[in-house]
Amino acid sequence: MIDTHIHLDADQYADVSDLIKRSRAAGVDAVVAVGSSPDSNRRVLALAEAYRGFVHPALGMHPERADLSDADFEATLAMIE
């Protein structure tokens, strides 16, 4: 089983390692962790590195982040690439 959309970078998860341990125990083989802003994309990449093979990153920009400056938006796109 694969969870195809989880926001592991959210503040609601006080202990991501415990969440991952419980997920594995429940039969989850992998998760796709979704980033939606520059900061959350960086956190998702760090989690994907820390839990290689279990956490797979999906980076992007949520429409609510349309307030980014053009430079910040371009920098985010470059980081995603």
PDB file of N, CA, C and O in Angstrom:
ATOM      1  N   MET A   1       0.843  -1.164   0.000  1.00  0.00           N
ATOM      2  CA  MET A   1       0.000   0.000   0.000  1.00  0.00           C
ATOM      3  C   MET A   1       0.899   1.241   0.000  1.00  0.00           C
ATOM      4  O   MET A   1       1.915   1.275   0.688  1.00  0.00           O
ATOM      5  N   ILE A   2       0.515   2.220  -0.797  1.00  0.00           N
ATOM      6  CA  ILE A   2       1.251   3.488  -0.873  1.00  0.00           C
ATOM      7  C   ILE A   2       0.281   4.639  -0.596  1.00  0.00           C
ATOM      8  O   ILE A   2      -0.784   4.712  -1.201  1.00  0.00           O
ATOM      9  N   ASP A   3       0.659   5.497   0.330  1.00  0.00           N
ATOM     10  CA  ASP A   3      -0.104   6.723   0.580  1.00  0.00           C
ATOM     11  C   ASP A   3       0.370   7.735  -0.452  1.00  0.00           C
ATOM     12  O   ASP A   3       1.528   8.147  -0.447  1.00  0.00           O
ATOM     13  N   THR A   4      -0.517   8.136  -1.343  1.00  0.00           N
ATOM     14  CA  THR A   4      -0.111   8.969  -2.477  1.00  0.00           C
ATOM     15  C   THR A   4      -0.191  10.472  -2.231  1.00  0.00           C
ATOM     16  O   THR A   4       0.114  11.248  -3.142  1.00  0.00           O
ATOM     17  N   HIS A   5      -0.555  10.898  -1.018  1.00  0.00           N
ATOM     18  CA  HIS A   5      -0.630  12.343  -0.776  1.00  0.00           C
ATOM     19  C   HIS A   5      -0.665  12.607   0.722  1.00  0.00           C
ATOM     20  O   HIS A   5      -1.703  12.503   1.357  1.00  0.00           O
ATOM     21  N   ILE A   6       0.499  12.929   1.257  1.00  0.00           N
ATOM     22  CA  ILE A   6       0.581  13.261   2.679  1.00  0.00           C
ATOM     23  C   ILE A   6       1.445  14.510   2.841  1.00  0.00           C
ATOM     24  O   ILE A   6       2.414  14.704   2.104  1.00  0.00           O
ATOM     25  N   HIS A   7       1.070  15.339   3.779  1.00  0.00           N
ATOM     26  CA  HIS A   7       1.839  16.551   4.068  1.00  0.00           C
ATOM     27  C   HIS A   7       2.642  16.309   5.348  1.00  0.00           C
ATOM     28  O   HIS A   7       2.267  16.758   6.422  1.00  0.00           O
ATOM     29  N   LEU A   8       3.742  15.575   5.227  1.00  0.00           N
ATOM     30  CA  LEU A   8       4.585  15.276   6.381  1.00  0.00           C
ATOM     31  C   LEU A   8       5.234  16.517   6.960  1.00  0.00           C
ATOM     32  O   LEU A   8       5.683  16.509   8.096  1.00  0.00           O
ATOM     33  N   ASP A   9       5.297  17.573   6.181  1.00  0.00           N
ATOM     34  CA  ASP A   9       5.931  18.801   6.648  1.00  0.00           C
ATOM     35  C   ASP A   9       5.001  19.635   7.530  1.00  0.00           C
ATOM     36  O   ASP A   9       5.410  20.630   8.094  1.00  0.00           O
ATOM     37  N   ALA A  10       3.755  19.194   7.675  1.00  0.00           N
ATOM     38  CA  ALA A  10       2.762  19.957   8.442  1.00  0.00           C
ATOM     39  C   ALA A  10       3.103  19.946   9.930  1.00  0.00           C
ATOM     40  O   ALA A  10       3.652  18.980  10.452  1.00  0.00           O
ATOM     41  N   ASP A  11       2.764  21.013  10.609  1.00  0.00           N
ATOM     42  CA  ASP A  11       3.029  21.144  12.033  1.00  0.00           C
ATOM     43  C   ASP A  11       2.203  20.167  12.873  1.00  0.00           C
ATOM     44  O   ASP A  11       2.493  19.972  14.045  1.00  0.00           O
ATOM     45  N   GLN A  12       1.205  19.551  12.287  1.00  0.00           N
ATOM     46  CA  GLN A  12       0.335  18.657  13.047  1.00  0.00           C
ATOM     47  C   GLN A  12       1.038  17.366  13.447  1.00  0.00           C
ATOM     48  O   GLN A  12       0.572  16.655  14.312  1.00  0.00           O
ATOM     49  N   TYR A  13       2.171  17.063  12.836  1.00  0.00           N
ATOM     50  CA  TYR A  13       2.909  15.850  13.165  1.00  0.00           C
ATOM     51  C   TYR A  13       4.093  16.206  14.050  1.00  0.00           C
ATOM     52  O   TYR A  13       5.137  16.620  13.566  1.00  0.00           O
ATOM     53  N   ALA A  14       3.937  16.016  15.346  1.00  0.00           N
ATOM     54  CA  ALA A  14       4.998  16.360  16.287  1.00  0.00           C
ATOM     55  C   ALA A  14       6.201  15.440  16.131  1.00  0.00           C
ATOM     56  O   ALA A  14       7.339  15.857  16.308  1.00  0.00           O
ATOM     57  N   ASP A  15       5.954  14.175  15.780  1.00  0.00           N
ATOM     58  CA  ASP A  15       7.028  13.195  15.670  1.00  0.00           C
ATOM     59  C   ASP A  15       6.862  12.411  14.379  1.00  0.00           C
ATOM     60  O   ASP A  15       6.144  11.415  14.334  1.00  0.00           O
ATOM     61  N   VAL A  16       7.521  12.874  13.323  1.00  0.00           N
ATOM     62  CA  VAL A  16       7.396  12.234  12.016  1.00  0.00           C
ATOM     63  C   VAL A  16       7.933  10.811  12.057  1.00  0.00           C
ATOM     64  O   VAL A  16       7.377   9.908  11.441  1.00  0.00           O
ATOM     65  N   SER A  17       9.005  10.577  12.808  1.00  0.00           N
ATOM     66  CA  SER A  17       9.566   9.225  12.861  1.00  0.00           C
ATOM     67  C   SER A  17       8.566   8.242  13.449  1.00  0.00           C
ATOM     68  O   SER A  17       8.457   7.102  12.979  1.00  0.00           O
ATOM     69  N   ASP A  18       7.809   8.662  14.453  1.00  0.00           N
ATOM     70  CA  ASP A  18       6.778   7.794  15.026  1.00  0.00           C
ATOM     71  C   ASP A  18       5.656   7.548  14.019  1.00  0.00           C
ATOM     72  O   ASP A  18       5.171   6.425  13.883  1.00  0.00           O
ATOM     73  N   LEU A  19       5.269   8.592  13.294  1.00  0.00           N
ATOM     74  CA  LEU A  19       4.230   8.450  12.272  1.00  0.00           C
ATOM     75  C   LEU A  19       4.676   7.445  11.204  1.00  0.00           C
ATOM     76  O   LEU A  19       3.894   6.584  10.790  1.00  0.00           O
ATOM     77  N   ILE A  20       5.923   7.527  10.790  1.00  0.00           N
ATOM     78  CA  ILE A  20       6.440   6.607   9.780  1.00  0.00           C
ATOM     79  C   ILE A  20       6.498   5.186  10.336  1.00  0.00           C
ATOM     80  O   ILE A  20       6.123   4.228   9.657  1.00  0.00           O
ATOM     81  N   LYS A  21       6.930   5.043  11.578  1.00  0.00           N
ATOM     82  CA  LYS A  21       6.976   3.714  12.194  1.00  0.00           C
ATOM     83  C   LYS A  21       5.576   3.097  12.261  1.00  0.00           C
ATOM     84  O   LYS A  21       5.385   1.929  11.922  1.00  0.00           O
ATOM     85  N   ARG A  22       4.595   3.886  12.669  1.00  0.00           N
ATOM     86  CA  ARG A  22       3.211   3.381  12.742  1.00  0.00           C
ATOM     87  C   ARG A  22       2.662   3.069  11.355  1.00  0.00           C
ATOM     88  O   ARG A  22       1.930   2.094  11.174  1.00  0.00           O
ATOM     89  N   SER A  23       3.023   3.884  10.369  1.00  0.00           N
ATOM     90  CA  SER A  23       2.576   3.638   8.990  1.00  0.00           C
ATOM     91  C   SER A  23       3.124   2.312   8.478  1.00  0.00           C
ATOM     92  O   SER A  23       2.396   1.502   7.899  1.00  0.00           O
ATOM     93  N   ARG A  24       4.403   2.092   8.701  1.00  0.00           N
ATOM     94  CA  ARG A  24       5.021   0.828   8.268  1.00  0.00           C
ATOM     95  C   ARG A  24       4.366  -0.363   8.962  1.00  0.00           C
ATOM     96  O   ARG A  24       4.107  -1.388   8.338  1.00  0.00           O
ATOM     97  N   ALA A  25       4.108  -0.221  10.262  1.00  0.00           N
ATOM     98  CA  ALA A  25       3.474  -1.304  11.025  1.00  0.00           C
ATOM     99  C   ALA A  25       2.070  -1.606  10.507  1.00  0.00           C
ATOM    100  O   ALA A  25       1.605  -2.743  10.580  1.00  0.00           O
ATOM    101  N   ALA A  26       1.420  -0.590   9.952  1.00  0.00           N
ATOM    102  CA  ALA A  26       0.063  -0.757   9.412  1.00  0.00           C
ATOM    103  C   ALA A  26       0.065  -1.290   7.988  1.00  0.00           C
ATOM    104  O   ALA A  26      -0.987  -1.503   7.397  1.00  0.00           O
ATOM    105  N   GLY A  27       1.259  -1.495   7.421  1.00  0.00           N
ATOM    106  CA  GLY A  27       1.348  -2.068   6.082  1.00  0.00           C
ATOM    107  C   GLY A  27       1.589  -1.073   4.961  1.00  0.00           C
ATOM    108  O   GLY A  27       1.515  -1.434   3.790  1.00  0.00           O
ATOM    109  N   VAL A  28       1.895   0.168   5.297  1.00  0.00           N
ATOM    110  CA  VAL A  28       2.213   1.161   4.264  1.00  0.00           C
ATOM    111  C   VAL A  28       3.655   0.933   3.822  1.00  0.00           C
ATOM    112  O   VAL A  28       4.565   0.863   4.651  1.00  0.00           O
ATOM    113  N   ASP A  29       3.852   0.774   2.521  1.00  0.00           N
ATOM    114  CA  ASP A  29       5.182   0.518   1.958  1.00  0.00           C
ATOM    115  C   ASP A  29       5.926   1.792   1.596  1.00  0.00           C
ATOM    116  O   ASP A  29       7.160   1.798   1.533  1.00  0.00           O
ATOM    117  N   ALA A  30       5.187   2.864   1.310  1.00  0.00           N
ATOM    118  CA  ALA A  30       5.810   4.122   0.899  1.00  0.00           C
ATOM    119  C   ALA A  30       4.772   5.232   0.994  1.00  0.00           C
ATOM    120  O   ALA A  30       3.564   4.967   1.019  1.00  0.00           O
ATOM    121  N   VAL A  31       5.272   6.467   1.051  1.00  0.00           N
ATOM    122  CA  VAL A  31       4.393   7.631   1.023  1.00  0.00           C
ATOM    123  C   VAL A  31       4.929   8.627   0.010  1.00  0.00           C
ATOM    124  O   VAL A  31       6.143   8.702  -0.216  1.00  0.00           O
ATOM    125  N   VAL A  32       4.032   9.382  -0.586  1.00  0.00           N
ATOM    126  CA  VAL A  32       4.403  10.496  -1.448  1.00  0.00           C
ATOM    127  C   VAL A  32       4.136  11.757  -0.629  1.00  0.00           C
ATOM    128  O   VAL A  32       2.983  12.100  -0.349  1.00  0.00           O
ATOM    129  N   ALA A  33       5.211  12.396  -0.199  1.00  0.00           N
ATOM    130  CA  ALA A  33       5.108  13.587   0.638  1.00  0.00           C
ATOM    131  C   ALA A  33       5.046  14.811  -0.267  1.00  0.00           C
ATOM    132  O   ALA A  33       5.933  15.032  -1.086  1.00  0.00           O
ATOM    133  N   VAL A  34       4.004  15.601  -0.091  1.00  0.00           N
ATOM    134  CA  VAL A  34       3.715  16.727  -0.975  1.00  0.00           C
ATOM    135  C   VAL A  34       4.187  18.038  -0.355  1.00  0.00           C
ATOM    136  O   VAL A  34       3.829  18.356   0.778  1.00  0.00           O
ATOM    137  N   GLY A  35       4.991  18.776  -1.107  1.00  0.00           N
ATOM    138  CA  GLY A  35       5.384  20.121  -0.721  1.00  0.00           C
ATOM    139  C   GLY A  35       4.515  21.120  -1.463  1.00  0.00           C
ATOM    140  O   GLY A  35       4.045  20.850  -2.568  1.00  0.00           O
ATOM    141  N   SER A  36       4.296  22.279  -0.850  1.00  0.00           N
ATOM    142  CA  SER A  36       3.389  23.243  -1.473  1.00  0.00           C
ATOM    143  C   SER A  36       3.875  24.686  -1.380  1.00  0.00           C
ATOM    144  O   SER A  36       3.153  25.604  -1.749  1.00  0.00           O
ATOM    145  N   SER A  37       5.078  24.872  -0.884  1.00  0.00           N
ATOM    146  CA  SER A  37       5.660  26.210  -0.771  1.00  0.00           C
ATOM    147  C   SER A  37       7.177  26.033  -0.752  1.00  0.00           C
ATOM    148  O   SER A  37       7.673  24.912  -0.598  1.00  0.00           O
ATOM    149  N   PRO A  38       7.921  27.108  -0.870  1.00  0.00           N
ATOM    150  CA  PRO A  38       9.379  26.961  -0.824  1.00  0.00           C
ATOM    151  C   PRO A  38       9.861  26.249   0.444  1.00  0.00           C
ATOM    152  O   PRO A  38      10.650  25.315   0.377  1.00  0.00           O
ATOM    153  N   ASP A  39       9.354  26.663   1.601  1.00  0.00           N
ATOM    154  CA  ASP A  39       9.785  26.044   2.850  1.00  0.00           C
ATOM    155  C   ASP A  39       9.353  24.588   2.953  1.00  0.00           C
ATOM    156  O   ASP A  39      10.133  23.730   3.357  1.00  0.00           O
ATOM    157  N   SER A  40       8.111  24.292   2.607  1.00  0.00           N
ATOM    158  CA  SER A  40       7.652  22.914   2.730  1.00  0.00           C
ATOM    159  C   SER A  40       8.362  22.008   1.722  1.00  0.00           C
ATOM    160  O   SER A  40       8.637  20.843   2.023  1.00  0.00           O
ATOM    161  N   ASN A  41       8.702  22.527   0.546  1.00  0.00           N
ATOM    162  CA  ASN A  41       9.460  21.733  -0.419  1.00  0.00           C
ATOM    163  C   ASN A  41      10.822  21.344   0.152  1.00  0.00           C
ATOM    164  O   ASN A  41      11.261  20.200   0.000  1.00  0.00           O
ATOM    165  N   ARG A  42      11.485  22.276   0.818  1.00  0.00           N
ATOM    166  CA  ARG A  42      12.781  21.968   1.428  1.00  0.00           C
ATOM    167  C   ARG A  42      12.626  20.930   2.543  1.00  0.00           C
ATOM    168  O   ARG A  42      13.436  20.006   2.658  1.00  0.00           O
ATOM    169  N   ARG A  43      11.566  21.054   3.343  1.00  0.00           N
ATOM    170  CA  ARG A  43      11.337  20.071   4.414  1.00  0.00           C
ATOM    171  C   ARG A  43      11.038  18.693   3.834  1.00  0.00           C
ATOM    172  O   ARG A  43      11.513  17.677   4.338  1.00  0.00           O
ATOM    173  N   VAL A  44      10.250  18.656   2.767  1.00  0.00           N
ATOM    174  CA  VAL A  44       9.930  17.379   2.125  1.00  0.00           C
ATOM    175  C   VAL A  44      11.206  16.729   1.578  1.00  0.00           C
ATOM    176  O   VAL A  44      11.404  15.516   1.726  1.00  0.00           O
ATOM    177  N   LEU A  45      12.082  17.508   0.967  1.00  0.00           N
ATOM    178  CA  LEU A  45      13.342  16.951   0.460  1.00  0.00           C
ATOM    179  C   LEU A  45      14.195  16.391   1.595  1.00  0.00           C
ATOM    180  O   LEU A  45      14.812  15.324   1.456  1.00  0.00           O
ATOM    181  N   ALA A  46      14.226  17.086   2.719  1.00  0.00           N
ATOM    182  CA  ALA A  46      14.993  16.596   3.870  1.00  0.00           C
ATOM    183  C   ALA A  46      14.404  15.287   4.396  1.00  0.00           C
ATOM    184  O   ALA A  46      15.149  14.355   4.738  1.00  0.00           O
ATOM    185  N   LEU A  47      13.083  15.193   4.442  1.00  0.00           N
ATOM    186  CA  LEU A  47      12.439  13.959   4.899  1.00  0.00           C
ATOM    187  C   LEU A  47      12.681  12.817   3.916  1.00  0.00           C
ATOM    188  O   LEU A  47      12.904  11.674   4.323  1.00  0.00           O
ATOM    189  N   ALA A  48      12.654  13.120   2.626  1.00  0.00           N
ATOM    190  CA  ALA A  48      12.909  12.092   1.616  1.00  0.00           C
ATOM    191  C   ALA A  48      14.334  11.570   1.745  1.00  0.00           C
ATOM    192  O   ALA A  48      14.583  10.377   1.543  1.00  0.00           O
ATOM    193  N   GLU A  49      15.263  12.442   2.096  1.00  0.00           N
ATOM    194  CA  GLU A  49      16.648  12.013   2.303  1.00  0.00           C
ATOM    195  C   GLU A  49      16.755  11.177   3.582  1.00  0.00           C
ATOM    196  O   GLU A  49      17.430  10.142   3.594  1.00  0.00           O
ATOM    197  N   ALA A  50      16.097  11.615   4.637  1.00  0.00           N
ATOM    198  CA  ALA A  50      16.166  10.907   5.919  1.00  0.00           C
ATOM    199  C   ALA A  50      15.489   9.541   5.866  1.00  0.00           C
ATOM    200  O   ALA A  50      15.905   8.617   6.569  1.00  0.00           O
ATOM    201  N   TYR A  51      14.444   9.419   5.072  1.00  0.00           N
ATOM    202  CA  TYR A  51      13.669   8.171   4.987  1.00  0.00           C
ATOM    203  C   TYR A  51      13.672   7.668   3.548  1.00  0.00           C
ATOM    204  O   TYR A  51      12.632   7.332   2.981  1.00  0.00           O
ATOM    205  N   ARG A  52      14.869   7.596   2.985  1.00  0.00           N
ATOM    206  CA  ARG A  52      15.057   7.183   1.585  1.00  0.00           C
ATOM    207  C   ARG A  52      14.391   5.822   1.346  1.00  0.00           C
ATOM    208  O   ARG A  52      14.535   4.897   2.136  1.00  0.00           O
ATOM    209  N   GLY A  53      13.634   5.753   0.252  1.00  0.00           N
ATOM    210  CA  GLY A  53      12.957   4.516  -0.104  1.00  0.00           C
ATOM    211  C   GLY A  53      11.564   4.395   0.485  1.00  0.00           C
ATOM    212  O   GLY A  53      10.785   3.553   0.056  1.00  0.00           O
ATOM    213  N   PHE A  54      11.254   5.231   1.475  1.00  0.00           N
ATOM    214  CA  PHE A  54       9.912   5.226   2.056  1.00  0.00           C
ATOM    215  C   PHE A  54       9.180   6.527   1.739  1.00  0.00           C
ATOM    216  O   PHE A  54       8.028   6.518   1.339  1.00  0.00           O
ATOM    217  N   VAL A  55       9.859   7.662   1.920  1.00  0.00           N
ATOM    218  CA  VAL A  55       9.267   8.970   1.622  1.00  0.00           C
ATOM    219  C   VAL A  55       9.742   9.398   0.237  1.00  0.00           C
ATOM    220  O   VAL A  55      10.940   9.515  -0.009  1.00  0.00           O
ATOM    221  N   HIS A  56       8.795   9.624  -0.655  1.00  0.00           N
ATOM    222  CA  HIS A  56       9.090  10.065  -2.016  1.00  0.00           C
ATOM    223  C   HIS A  56       8.528  11.479  -2.175  1.00  0.00           C
ATOM    224  O   HIS A  56       7.340  11.708  -1.917  1.00  0.00           O
ATOM    225  N   PRO A  57       9.355  12.438  -2.590  1.00  0.00           N
ATOM    226  CA  PRO A  57       8.913  13.830  -2.645  1.00  0.00           C
ATOM    227  C   PRO A  57       8.108  14.161  -3.900  1.00  0.00           C
ATOM    228  O   PRO A  57       8.369  13.650  -4.987  1.00  0.00           O
ATOM    229  N   ALA A  58       7.107  14.988  -3.715  1.00  0.00           N
ATOM    230  CA  ALA A  58       6.349  15.609  -4.811  1.00  0.00           C
ATOM    231  C   ALA A  58       6.361  17.103  -4.515  1.00  0.00           C
ATOM    232  O   ALA A  58       5.706  17.559  -3.582  1.00  0.00           O
ATOM    233  N   LEU A  59       7.137  17.843  -5.269  1.00  0.00           N
ATOM    234  CA  LEU A  59       7.340  19.265  -4.990  1.00  0.00           C
ATOM    235  C   LEU A  59       6.452  20.114  -5.884  1.00  0.00           C
ATOM    236  O   LEU A  59       6.215  19.761  -7.032  1.00  0.00           O
ATOM    237  N   GLY A  60       6.002  21.224  -5.354  1.00  0.00           N
ATOM    238  CA  GLY A  60       5.160  22.094  -6.144  1.00  0.00           C
ATOM    239  C   GLY A  60       4.855  23.390  -5.421  1.00  0.00           C
ATOM    240  O   GLY A  60       5.458  23.715  -4.403  1.00  0.00           O
ATOM    241  N   MET A  61       3.923  24.128  -5.979  1.00  0.00           N
ATOM    242  CA  MET A  61       3.475  25.393  -5.407  1.00  0.00           C
ATOM    243  C   MET A  61       1.958  25.378  -5.348  1.00  0.00           C
ATOM    244  O   MET A  61       1.300  25.156  -6.366  1.00  0.00           O
ATOM    245  N   HIS A  62       1.419  25.609  -4.185  1.00  0.00           N
ATOM    246  CA  HIS A  62      -0.024  25.693  -4.038  1.00  0.00           C
ATOM    247  C   HIS A  62      -0.489  27.065  -4.531  1.00  0.00           C
ATOM    248  O   HIS A  62       0.213  28.061  -4.338  1.00  0.00           O
ATOM    249  N   PRO A  63      -1.656  27.124  -5.165  1.00  0.00           N
ATOM    250  CA  PRO A  63      -2.141  28.425  -5.658  1.00  0.00           C
ATOM    251  C   PRO A  63      -2.244  29.494  -4.575  1.00  0.00           C
ATOM    252  O   PRO A  63      -2.129  30.684  -4.870  1.00  0.00           O
ATOM    253  N   GLU A  64      -2.407  29.076  -3.331  1.00  0.00           N
ATOM    254  CA  GLU A  64      -2.454  30.062  -2.245  1.00  0.00           C
ATOM    255  C   GLU A  64      -1.126  30.789  -2.078  1.00  0.00           C
ATOM    256  O   GLU A  64      -1.049  31.803  -1.408  1.00  0.00           O
ATOM    257  N   ARG A  65      -0.066  30.265  -2.685  1.00  0.00           N
ATOM    258  CA  ARG A  65       1.252  30.887  -2.600  1.00  0.00           C
ATOM    259  C   ARG A  65       1.511  31.831  -3.764  1.00  0.00           C
ATOM    260  O   ARG A  65       2.648  32.177  -4.061  1.00  0.00           O
ATOM    261  N   ALA A  66       0.472  32.271  -4.423  1.00  0.00           N
ATOM    262  CA  ALA A  66       0.613  33.169  -5.572  1.00  0.00           C
ATOM    263  C   ALA A  66       1.176  34.528  -5.166  1.00  0.00           C
ATOM    264  O   ALA A  66       1.488  35.346  -6.021  1.00  0.00           O
ATOM    265  N   ASP A  67       1.353  34.762  -3.868  1.00  0.00           N
ATOM    266  CA  ASP A  67       1.872  36.039  -3.391  1.00  0.00           C
ATOM    267  C   ASP A  67       3.397  36.124  -3.452  1.00  0.00           C
ATOM    268  O   ASP A  67       3.977  37.141  -3.104  1.00  0.00           O
ATOM    269  N   LEU A  68       4.064  35.076  -3.917  1.00  0.00           N
ATOM    270  CA  LEU A  68       5.513  35.120  -4.034  1.00  0.00           C
ATOM    271  C   LEU A  68       5.937  36.155  -5.071  1.00  0.00           C
ATOM    272  O   LEU A  68       5.268  36.338  -6.082  1.00  0.00           O
ATOM    273  N   SER A  69       7.066  36.767  -4.836  1.00  0.00           N
ATOM    274  CA  SER A  69       7.614  37.669  -5.846  1.00  0.00           C
ATOM    275  C   SER A  69       8.041  36.835  -7.047  1.00  0.00           C
ATOM    276  O   SER A  69       8.243  35.618  -6.946  1.00  0.00           O
ATOM    277  N   ASP A  70       8.208  37.472  -8.191  1.00  0.00           N
ATOM    278  CA  ASP A  70       8.651  36.747  -9.385  1.00  0.00           C
ATOM    279  C   ASP A  70       9.993  36.059  -9.138  1.00  0.00           C
ATOM    280  O   ASP A  70      10.193  34.922  -9.557  1.00  0.00           O
ATOM    281  N   ALA A  71      10.884  36.728  -8.445  1.00  0.00           N
ATOM    282  CA  ALA A  71      12.209  36.153  -8.177  1.00  0.00           C
ATOM    283  C   ALA A  71      12.098  34.927  -7.283  1.00  0.00           C
ATOM    284  O   ALA A  71      12.760  33.909  -7.526  1.00  0.00           O
ATOM    285  N   ASP A  72      11.261  35.013  -6.240  1.00  0.00           N
ATOM    286  CA  ASP A  72      11.076  33.869  -5.346  1.00  0.00           C
ATOM    287  C   ASP A  72      10.413  32.705  -6.085  1.00  0.00           C
ATOM    288  O   ASP A  72      10.763  31.544  -5.878  1.00  0.00           O
ATOM    289  N   PHE A  73       9.464  33.017  -6.941  1.00  0.00           N
ATOM    290  CA  PHE A  73       8.797  31.977  -7.710  1.00  0.00           C
ATOM    291  C   PHE A  73       9.788  31.280  -8.644  1.00  0.00           C
ATOM    292  O   PHE A  73       9.848  30.053  -8.695  1.00  0.00           O
ATOM    293  N   GLU A  74      10.606  32.075  -9.343  1.00  0.00           N
ATOM    294  CA  GLU A  74      11.603  31.500 -10.244  1.00  0.00           C
ATOM    295  C   GLU A  74      12.630  30.676  -9.476  1.00  0.00           C
ATOM    296  O   GLU A  74      13.065  29.616  -9.944  1.00  0.00           O
ATOM    297  N   ALA A  75      13.046  31.147  -8.297  1.00  0.00           N
ATOM    298  CA  ALA A  75      14.006  30.408  -7.483  1.00  0.00           C
ATOM    299  C   ALA A  75      13.403  29.080  -7.026  1.00  0.00           C
ATOM    300  O   ALA A  75      14.093  28.055  -6.998  1.00  0.00           O
ATOM    301  N   THR A  76      12.132  29.085  -6.708  1.00  0.00           N
ATOM    302  CA  THR A  76      11.454  27.856  -6.298  1.00  0.00           C
ATOM    303  C   THR A  76      11.370  26.871  -7.454  1.00  0.00           C
ATOM    304  O   THR A  76      11.642  25.680  -7.285  1.00  0.00           O
ATOM    305  N   LEU A  77      11.034  27.355  -8.624  1.00  0.00           N
ATOM    306  CA  LEU A  77      10.998  26.476  -9.789  1.00  0.00           C
ATOM    307  C   LEU A  77      12.361  25.876 -10.087  1.00  0.00           C
ATOM    308  O   LEU A  77      12.478  24.697 -10.405  1.00  0.00           O
ATOM    309  N   ALA A  78      13.403  26.686  -9.950  1.00  0.00           N
ATOM    310  CA  ALA A  78      14.763  26.194 -10.194  1.00  0.00           C
ATOM    311  C   ALA A  78      15.122  25.117  -9.175  1.00  0.00           C
ATOM    312  O   ALA A  78      15.740  24.107  -9.518  1.00  0.00           O
ATOM    313  N   MET A  79      14.752  25.314  -7.912  1.00  0.00           N
ATOM    314  CA  MET A  79      15.024  24.320  -6.882  1.00  0.00           C
ATOM    315  C   MET A  79      14.281  23.019  -7.187  1.00  0.00           C
ATOM    316  O   MET A  79      14.843  21.933  -7.045  1.00  0.00           O
ATOM    317  N   ILE A  80      13.054  23.108  -7.635  1.00  0.00           N
ATOM    318  CA  ILE A  80      12.268  21.920  -7.962  1.00  0.00           C
ATOM    319  C   ILE A  80      12.905  21.153  -9.124  1.00  0.00           C
ATOM    320  O   ILE A  80      12.992  19.932  -9.104  1.00  0.00           O
ATOM    321  N   GLU A  81      13.383  21.892 -10.116  1.00  0.00           N
ATOM    322  CA  GLU A  81      14.036  21.235 -11.257  1.00  0.00           C
ATOM    323  C   GLU A  81      15.256  20.490 -10.802  1.00  0.00           C
ATOM    324  O   GLU A  81      15.597  19.435 -11.255  1.00  0.00           O
TER     325      GLU A  81
END
